[in-house]
Amino acid sequence: MYTDLNKKVAVITGGSKGIGTAISKRFGQEHMSVVINYNSDAVGAQKAADEVEANGGKAVIVQANVATEEGNKALLDAALDNFGDLDVWVNNAGMEIKSPTHELSLDDWNKVISIDQTGVFLGSKTALTYFKAQNKPGNIINMSSVHEQIPWPTFSSYAAAKGGVKLFTKTIAMEYAKEGIRVNAIGPGAINTPINAKKFADKAQYDQTVSMVPMDRIGTPEEVAAGAAWLASSESSYVTGITLFIDGGMTLYPAFKDGQG
Ligand code: BGC
């Protein structure tokens, strides 16, 4: 546990499932107060909130579209109204659409960019505005992906968004470093979450993905949440502008693993 997180207030977007739920739960274990955002899955968000409370934290759930300014304002308001402050903002909500790029509709492109990239901008802007107005140090964590670095054919909108999140994170980390606001990203690899459920239900695809991971296994949401807790805590007090890859080595060029090349 990171004792400095005790009673700190966090907003987590996309908290109704997968990595967002795991981060909420972990923040509950750290005895934080958490605003859990969801888009459509109120039941999943409530389950996450119950786990936060069972672990010693506090939680409220808030429906909001992170691709809008009103949605992000509603999340900040929920933090202030329920818990009186904001310390940590996690831009976690995300989606992916698979399509050959020449067949990808503008609508689908816009959908992915609006959640995965614009949502990160709007969430960060909302948190930064509050931190600056209060003249307080703050902490922003953006959920990126190994695909901020690894090209991903047939997922170009997702890779474009995550590449954008990478440099957006580094840029605002630099822009607000003097104010004591730290901004970092997490780059998960293949994690056992609903986004991958269909793919991993197919044994051939599951084995294929595992073969791309030097550690030879799929990761857990809890392993990603552990990174979020560290980045949120003062144990990482001199860290800003990084992407913390939590990927079992997926970004290490696994095709070279037996000395080929
Ligand atoms: C994607 C997963 C994928 C993983 C590794 C993640 O960013 O969301 O669907 O399995 O990258 O390719």
mmCIF file of C-alpha atoms and ligand atoms in Angstrom:
data_model
loop_
_atom_site.group_PDB
_atom_site.id
_atom_site.type_symbol
_atom_site.label_atom_id
_atom_site.label_comp_id
_atom_site.label_asym_id
_atom_site.label_seq_id
_atom_site.Cartn_x
_atom_site.Cartn_y
_atom_site.Cartn_z
ATOM 1 C CA MET A 1 0.000 0.000 0.000
ATOM 2 C CA TYR A 2 0.998 3.601 -0.623
ATOM 3 C CA THR A 3 0.011 5.447 2.533
ATOM 4 C CA ASP A 4 0.087 8.875 0.887
ATOM 5 C CA LEU A 5 -2.888 7.816 -1.267
ATOM 6 C CA ASN A 6 -5.096 7.421 1.804
ATOM 7 C CA LYS A 7 -8.235 9.614 1.323
ATOM 8 C CA LYS A 8 -6.991 11.061 -1.975
ATOM 9 C CA VAL A 9 -9.687 11.642 -4.588
ATOM 10 C CA ALA A 10 -9.526 10.088 -8.046
ATOM 11 C CA VAL A 11 -11.600 10.155 -11.214
ATOM 12 C CA ILE A 12 -11.348 7.030 -13.379
ATOM 13 C CA THR A 13 -12.953 7.086 -16.809
ATOM 14 C CA GLY A 14 -14.211 3.829 -18.275
ATOM 15 C CA GLY A 15 -14.380 2.226 -14.854
ATOM 16 C CA SER A 16 -17.177 -0.249 -15.465
ATOM 17 C CA LYS A 17 -14.964 -3.023 -16.781
ATOM 18 C CA GLY A 18 -11.481 -4.389 -17.374
ATOM 19 C CA ILE A 19 -8.501 -2.255 -16.483
ATOM 20 C CA GLY A 20 -10.727 0.622 -15.272
ATOM 21 C CA THR A 21 -12.445 -1.619 -12.744
ATOM 22 C CA ALA A 22 -9.116 -3.050 -11.586
ATOM 23 C CA ILE A 23 -7.714 0.450 -11.034
ATOM 24 C CA SER A 24 -10.864 1.454 -9.125
ATOM 25 C CA LYS A 25 -10.562 -1.632 -6.944
ATOM 26 C CA ARG A 26 -6.873 -1.015 -6.310
ATOM 27 C CA PHE A 27 -7.541 2.622 -5.413
ATOM 28 C CA GLY A 28 -10.167 1.302 -2.998
ATOM 29 C CA GLN A 29 -7.498 -0.866 -1.399
ATOM 30 C CA GLU A 30 -5.436 2.309 -1.055
ATOM 31 C CA HIS A 31 -8.446 3.811 0.791
ATOM 32 C CA MET A 32 -9.021 6.458 -1.857
ATOM 33 C CA SER A 33 -12.318 8.071 -2.842
ATOM 34 C CA VAL A 34 -13.134 7.257 -6.442
ATOM 35 C CA VAL A 35 -15.479 8.680 -9.072
ATOM 36 C CA ILE A 36 -16.122 5.752 -11.379
ATOM 37 C CA ASN A 37 -17.228 6.860 -14.830
ATOM 38 C CA TYR A 38 -19.123 4.624 -17.220
ATOM 39 C CA ASN A 39 -20.751 5.076 -20.591
ATOM 40 C CA SER A 40 -23.447 2.404 -20.807
ATOM 41 C CA ASP A 41 -22.681 -0.318 -18.246
ATOM 42 C CA ALA A 42 -24.195 0.990 -14.991
ATOM 43 C CA VAL A 43 -24.258 -2.514 -13.516
ATOM 44 C CA GLY A 44 -20.512 -3.011 -14.084
ATOM 45 C CA ALA A 45 -19.777 0.442 -12.646
ATOM 46 C CA GLN A 46 -21.863 -0.289 -9.541
ATOM 47 C CA LYS A 47 -20.047 -3.600 -9.055
ATOM 48 C CA ALA A 48 -16.737 -1.755 -9.224
ATOM 49 C CA ALA A 49 -18.034 0.817 -6.724
ATOM 50 C CA ASP A 50 -19.115 -1.951 -4.341
ATOM 51 C CA GLU A 51 -15.623 -3.448 -4.523
ATOM 52 C CA VAL A 52 -14.037 -0.081 -3.775
ATOM 53 C CA GLU A 53 -16.219 0.272 -0.691
ATOM 54 C CA ALA A 54 -15.603 -3.332 0.381
ATOM 55 C CA ASN A 55 -11.879 -2.610 0.204
ATOM 56 C CA GLY A 56 -12.072 0.436 2.462
ATOM 57 C CA GLY A 57 -12.447 3.251 -0.061
ATOM 58 C CA LYS A 58 -15.396 5.386 -1.115
ATOM 59 C CA ALA A 59 -17.018 5.447 -4.548
ATOM 60 C CA VAL A 60 -19.707 7.056 -6.666
ATOM 61 C CA ILE A 61 -20.608 6.129 -10.229
ATOM 62 C CA VAL A 62 -21.289 8.725 -12.916
ATOM 63 C CA GLN A 63 -22.566 8.223 -16.434
ATOM 64 C CA ALA A 64 -20.756 10.542 -18.842
ATOM 65 C CA ASN A 65 -19.447 10.675 -22.377
ATOM 66 C CA VAL A 66 -15.727 11.435 -22.043
ATOM 67 C CA ALA A 67 -15.647 12.811 -25.574
ATOM 68 C CA THR A 68 -17.598 15.879 -24.417
ATOM 69 C CA GLU A 69 -16.710 18.860 -22.240
ATOM 70 C CA GLU A 70 -19.972 18.503 -20.270
ATOM 71 C CA GLY A 71 -19.172 14.857 -19.565
ATOM 72 C CA ASN A 72 -15.775 15.687 -18.118
ATOM 73 C CA LYS A 73 -17.189 18.598 -16.129
ATOM 74 C CA ALA A 74 -19.772 16.222 -14.619
ATOM 75 C CA LEU A 75 -16.936 13.975 -13.438
ATOM 76 C CA LEU A 76 -15.033 16.828 -11.819
ATOM 77 C CA ASP A 77 -18.249 18.094 -10.192
ATOM 78 C CA ALA A 78 -18.927 14.615 -8.804
ATOM 79 C CA ALA A 79 -15.451 14.527 -7.243
ATOM 80 C CA LEU A 80 -15.900 17.979 -5.670
ATOM 81 C CA ASP A 81 -19.520 17.480 -4.547
ATOM 82 C CA ASN A 82 -18.974 14.029 -3.050
ATOM 83 C CA PHE A 83 -15.377 14.147 -1.838
ATOM 84 C CA GLY A 84 -14.433 17.838 -1.803
ATOM 85 C CA ASP A 85 -11.310 17.696 -3.949
ATOM 86 C CA LEU A 86 -9.467 16.078 -6.867
ATOM 87 C CA ASP A 87 -5.953 14.605 -6.717
ATOM 88 C CA VAL A 88 -5.681 11.999 -9.470
ATOM 89 C CA TRP A 89 -7.361 11.805 -12.878
ATOM 90 C CA VAL A 90 -7.109 8.564 -14.866
ATOM 91 C CA ASN A 91 -8.063 8.814 -18.550
ATOM 92 C CA ASN A 92 -8.754 5.131 -19.044
ATOM 93 C CA ALA A 93 -11.853 4.918 -21.258
ATOM 94 C CA GLY A 94 -11.038 3.427 -24.627
ATOM 95 C CA MET A 95 -12.309 1.433 -27.556
ATOM 96 C CA GLU A 96 -10.945 -0.218 -30.684
ATOM 97 C CA ILE A 97 -12.418 -1.010 -34.088
ATOM 98 C CA LYS A 98 -10.840 -3.537 -36.432
ATOM 99 C CA SER A 99 -11.074 -2.776 -40.134
ATOM 100 C CA PRO A 100 -8.765 -2.638 -43.119
ATOM 101 C CA THR A 101 -7.935 1.055 -43.307
ATOM 102 C CA HIS A 102 -9.213 1.538 -46.863
ATOM 103 C CA GLU A 103 -12.595 0.233 -45.663
ATOM 104 C CA LEU A 104 -12.728 2.124 -42.361
ATOM 105 C CA SER A 105 -15.644 4.561 -42.354
ATOM 106 C CA LEU A 106 -15.107 8.158 -41.293
ATOM 107 C CA ASP A 107 -17.715 7.546 -38.612
ATOM 108 C CA ASP A 108 -15.754 4.679 -37.087
ATOM 109 C CA TRP A 109 -12.490 6.636 -37.328
ATOM 110 C CA ASN A 110 -14.126 9.560 -35.515
ATOM 111 C CA LYS A 111 -15.617 7.268 -32.863
ATOM 112 C CA VAL A 112 -12.227 5.838 -31.905
ATOM 113 C CA ILE A 113 -10.379 9.169 -32.046
ATOM 114 C CA SER A 114 -13.086 10.928 -30.022
ATOM 115 C CA ILE A 115 -12.868 8.482 -27.116
ATOM 116 C CA ASP A 116 -9.216 7.374 -27.214
ATOM 117 C CA GLN A 117 -7.611 10.708 -28.067
ATOM 118 C CA THR A 118 -10.033 13.630 -27.664
ATOM 119 C CA GLY A 119 -11.314 12.087 -24.422
ATOM 120 C CA VAL A 120 -7.763 12.107 -23.050
ATOM 121 C CA PHE A 121 -7.354 15.776 -24.039
ATOM 122 C CA LEU A 122 -10.669 16.810 -22.450
ATOM 123 C CA GLY A 123 -10.097 14.822 -19.263
ATOM 124 C CA SER A 124 -6.581 16.225 -18.906
ATOM 125 C CA LYS A 125 -7.798 19.764 -19.602
ATOM 126 C CA THR A 126 -10.496 19.452 -16.947
ATOM 127 C CA ALA A 127 -8.045 18.156 -14.345
ATOM 128 C CA LEU A 128 -5.324 20.675 -15.251
ATOM 129 C CA THR A 129 -7.755 23.587 -14.997
ATOM 130 C CA TYR A 130 -8.771 22.483 -11.501
ATOM 131 C CA PHE A 131 -5.198 21.815 -10.310
ATOM 132 C CA LYS A 132 -4.072 25.225 -11.563
ATOM 133 C CA ALA A 133 -7.029 27.095 -10.080
ATOM 134 C CA GLN A 134 -6.315 25.455 -6.713
ATOM 135 C CA ASN A 135 -2.598 25.956 -7.103
ATOM 136 C CA LYS A 136 -2.077 22.335 -6.093
ATOM 137 C CA PRO A 137 0.106 19.563 -7.456
ATOM 138 C CA GLY A 138 -1.914 16.939 -9.252
ATOM 139 C CA ASN A 139 -1.527 13.682 -11.051
ATOM 140 C CA ILE A 140 -2.803 12.569 -14.458
ATOM 141 C CA ILE A 141 -2.503 9.028 -15.816
ATOM 142 C CA ASN A 142 -3.391 8.305 -19.439
ATOM 143 C CA MET A 143 -4.131 4.784 -20.638
ATOM 144 C CA SER A 144 -2.070 4.264 -23.758
ATOM 145 C CA SER A 145 -1.068 0.906 -25.223
ATOM 146 C CA VAL A 146 1.898 -0.992 -26.596
ATOM 147 C CA HIS A 147 0.371 0.304 -29.844
ATOM 148 C CA GLU A 148 1.643 3.805 -29.146
ATOM 149 C CA GLN A 149 4.870 2.188 -30.335
ATOM 150 C CA ILE A 150 4.001 -1.001 -32.234
ATOM 151 C CA PRO A 151 2.189 -0.498 -35.558
ATOM 152 C CA TRP A 152 -1.067 -2.472 -35.673
ATOM 153 C CA PRO A 153 -2.444 -3.156 -39.160
ATOM 154 C CA THR A 154 -6.281 -3.118 -39.376
ATOM 155 C CA PHE A 155 -6.397 -1.039 -36.164
ATOM 156 C CA SER A 156 -5.006 2.210 -37.600
ATOM 157 C CA SER A 157 -7.475 4.494 -35.790
ATOM 158 C CA TYR A 158 -6.525 2.925 -32.450
ATOM 159 C CA ALA A 159 -2.777 3.074 -33.149
ATOM 160 C CA ALA A 160 -3.107 6.680 -34.355
ATOM 161 C CA ALA A 161 -4.980 7.635 -31.191
ATOM 162 C CA LYS A 162 -2.482 5.902 -28.896
ATOM 163 C CA GLY A 163 0.482 7.434 -30.752
ATOM 164 C CA GLY A 164 -1.246 10.763 -30.140
ATOM 165 C CA VAL A 165 -1.734 9.977 -26.454
ATOM 166 C CA LYS A 166 1.977 9.237 -26.134
ATOM 167 C CA LEU A 167 3.161 12.637 -27.358
ATOM 168 C CA PHE A 168 0.245 14.495 -25.763
ATOM 169 C CA THR A 169 1.275 12.980 -22.418
ATOM 170 C CA LYS A 170 4.917 13.971 -22.845
ATOM 171 C CA THR A 171 3.993 17.455 -24.013
ATOM 172 C CA ILE A 172 1.701 18.330 -21.118
ATOM 173 C CA ALA A 173 4.077 16.638 -18.657
ATOM 174 C CA MET A 174 6.653 19.214 -19.782
ATOM 175 C CA GLU A 175 4.145 22.062 -19.911
ATOM 176 C CA TYR A 176 3.001 21.661 -16.280
ATOM 177 C CA ALA A 177 6.064 20.117 -14.610
ATOM 178 C CA LYS A 178 6.991 23.331 -12.785
ATOM 179 C CA GLU A 179 3.558 23.431 -11.162
ATOM 180 C CA GLY A 180 4.172 20.000 -9.633
ATOM 181 C CA ILE A 181 1.612 18.349 -11.890
ATOM 182 C CA ARG A 182 2.842 14.936 -13.036
ATOM 183 C CA VAL A 183 1.480 13.338 -16.183
ATOM 184 C CA ASN A 184 2.317 9.783 -17.218
ATOM 185 C CA ALA A 185 0.931 7.081 -19.466
ATOM 186 C CA ILE A 186 0.590 3.335 -19.047
ATOM 187 C CA GLY A 187 1.119 1.089 -22.051
ATOM 188 C CA PRO A 188 -0.563 -2.267 -21.405
ATOM 189 C CA GLY A 189 0.147 -5.190 -23.696
ATOM 190 C CA ALA A 190 -2.182 -8.157 -24.032
ATOM 191 C CA ILE A 191 -4.340 -8.144 -20.913
ATOM 192 C CA ASN A 192 -7.236 -10.384 -19.973
ATOM 193 C CA THR A 193 -10.073 -7.856 -20.322
ATOM 194 C CA PRO A 194 -13.479 -7.664 -22.044
ATOM 195 C CA ILE A 195 -11.931 -5.799 -24.994
ATOM 196 C CA ASN A 196 -10.042 -9.033 -25.737
ATOM 197 C CA ALA A 197 -12.691 -11.531 -24.618
ATOM 198 C CA LYS A 198 -13.785 -12.588 -28.081
ATOM 199 C CA LYS A 199 -10.243 -12.913 -29.400
ATOM 200 C CA PHE A 200 -9.000 -14.852 -26.375
ATOM 201 C CA ALA A 201 -12.003 -17.217 -26.441
ATOM 202 C CA ASP A 202 -10.502 -18.584 -29.644
ATOM 203 C CA LYS A 203 -7.629 -20.871 -28.628
ATOM 204 C CA ALA A 204 -5.612 -20.326 -31.798
ATOM 205 C CA GLN A 205 -5.768 -16.546 -31.418
ATOM 206 C CA TYR A 206 -5.032 -16.786 -27.705
ATOM 207 C CA ASP A 207 -1.932 -18.940 -28.324
ATOM 208 C CA GLN A 208 -0.854 -16.644 -31.127
ATOM 209 C CA THR A 209 -0.993 -13.609 -28.834
ATOM 210 C CA VAL A 210 0.860 -15.451 -26.053
ATOM 211 C CA SER A 211 3.607 -16.306 -28.564
ATOM 212 C CA MET A 212 4.181 -12.544 -28.988
ATOM 213 C CA VAL A 213 4.860 -12.067 -25.281
ATOM 214 C CA PRO A 214 8.392 -12.910 -24.046
ATOM 215 C CA MET A 215 6.991 -13.723 -20.593
ATOM 216 C CA ASP A 216 4.786 -16.276 -22.295
ATOM 217 C CA ARG A 217 1.457 -15.330 -20.777
ATOM 218 C CA ILE A 218 -1.381 -12.823 -20.933
ATOM 219 C CA GLY A 219 -1.354 -10.112 -18.248
ATOM 220 C CA THR A 220 -4.003 -9.395 -15.637
ATOM 221 C CA PRO A 221 -5.885 -6.112 -15.091
ATOM 222 C CA GLU A 222 -4.512 -6.117 -11.542
ATOM 223 C CA GLU A 223 -0.945 -6.001 -12.886
ATOM 224 C CA VAL A 224 -1.854 -2.851 -14.814
ATOM 225 C CA ALA A 225 -3.628 -1.378 -11.781
ATOM 226 C CA ALA A 226 -0.454 -1.848 -9.708
ATOM 227 C CA GLY A 227 1.341 0.463 -12.130
ATOM 228 C CA ALA A 228 -1.435 3.041 -11.844
ATOM 229 C CA ALA A 229 -1.195 2.990 -8.030
ATOM 230 C CA TRP A 230 2.567 3.516 -8.207
ATOM 231 C CA LEU A 231 2.250 6.390 -10.680
ATOM 232 C CA ALA A 232 -0.484 7.986 -8.531
ATOM 233 C CA SER A 233 1.583 7.695 -5.355
ATOM 234 C CA SER A 234 4.493 9.812 -4.189
ATOM 235 C CA GLU A 235 6.754 6.753 -4.577
ATOM 236 C CA SER A 236 7.011 7.915 -8.206
ATOM 237 C CA SER A 237 7.517 11.562 -7.211
ATOM 238 C CA TYR A 238 10.345 12.189 -9.717
ATOM 239 C CA VAL A 239 8.600 10.498 -12.658
ATOM 240 C CA THR A 240 6.800 12.477 -15.318
ATOM 241 C CA GLY A 241 6.249 12.132 -19.056
ATOM 242 C CA ILE A 242 6.910 8.392 -19.271
ATOM 243 C CA THR A 243 4.915 5.544 -20.683
ATOM 244 C CA LEU A 244 5.137 2.680 -18.227
ATOM 245 C CA PHE A 245 4.834 -0.432 -20.372
ATOM 246 C CA ILE A 246 3.137 -3.296 -18.538
ATOM 247 C CA ASP A 247 3.352 -5.838 -21.292
ATOM 248 C CA GLY A 248 5.387 -8.920 -20.336
ATOM 249 C CA GLY A 249 8.023 -7.700 -22.785
ATOM 250 C CA MET A 250 5.773 -7.324 -25.842
ATOM 251 C CA THR A 251 7.577 -4.109 -26.844
ATOM 252 C CA LEU A 252 10.972 -5.873 -26.847
ATOM 253 C CA TYR A 253 10.865 -7.086 -30.491
ATOM 254 C CA PRO A 254 9.947 -10.703 -29.550
ATOM 255 C CA ALA A 255 10.618 -11.891 -33.113
ATOM 256 C CA PHE A 256 14.318 -11.615 -32.203
ATOM 257 C CA LYS A 257 14.023 -13.716 -29.048
ATOM 258 C CA ASP A 258 16.194 -16.613 -30.156
ATOM 259 C CA GLY A 259 18.938 -14.420 -31.574
ATOM 260 C CA GLN A 260 17.597 -14.296 -35.120
ATOM 261 C CA GLY A 261 18.250 -11.332 -37.328
HETATM 262 C C1 BGC B 1 -5.304 -3.834 -27.255
HETATM 263 C C2 BGC B 1 -5.532 -5.327 -27.182
HETATM 264 C C3 BGC B 1 -4.333 -6.064 -27.738
HETATM 265 C C4 BGC B 1 -3.047 -5.562 -27.105
HETATM 266 C C5 BGC B 1 -1.812 -6.210 -27.712
HETATM 267 C C6 BGC B 1 -4.016 -3.500 -26.600
HETATM 268 O O1 BGC B 1 -3.806 -2.119 -26.655
HETATM 269 O O2 BGC B 1 -6.389 -3.182 -26.620
HETATM 270 O O3 BGC B 1 -6.698 -5.653 -27.883
HETATM 271 O O4 BGC B 1 -4.445 -7.440 -27.483
HETATM 272 O O5 BGC B 1 -2.959 -4.172 -27.263
HETATM 273 O O6 BGC B 1 -1.830 -6.205 -29.096
#
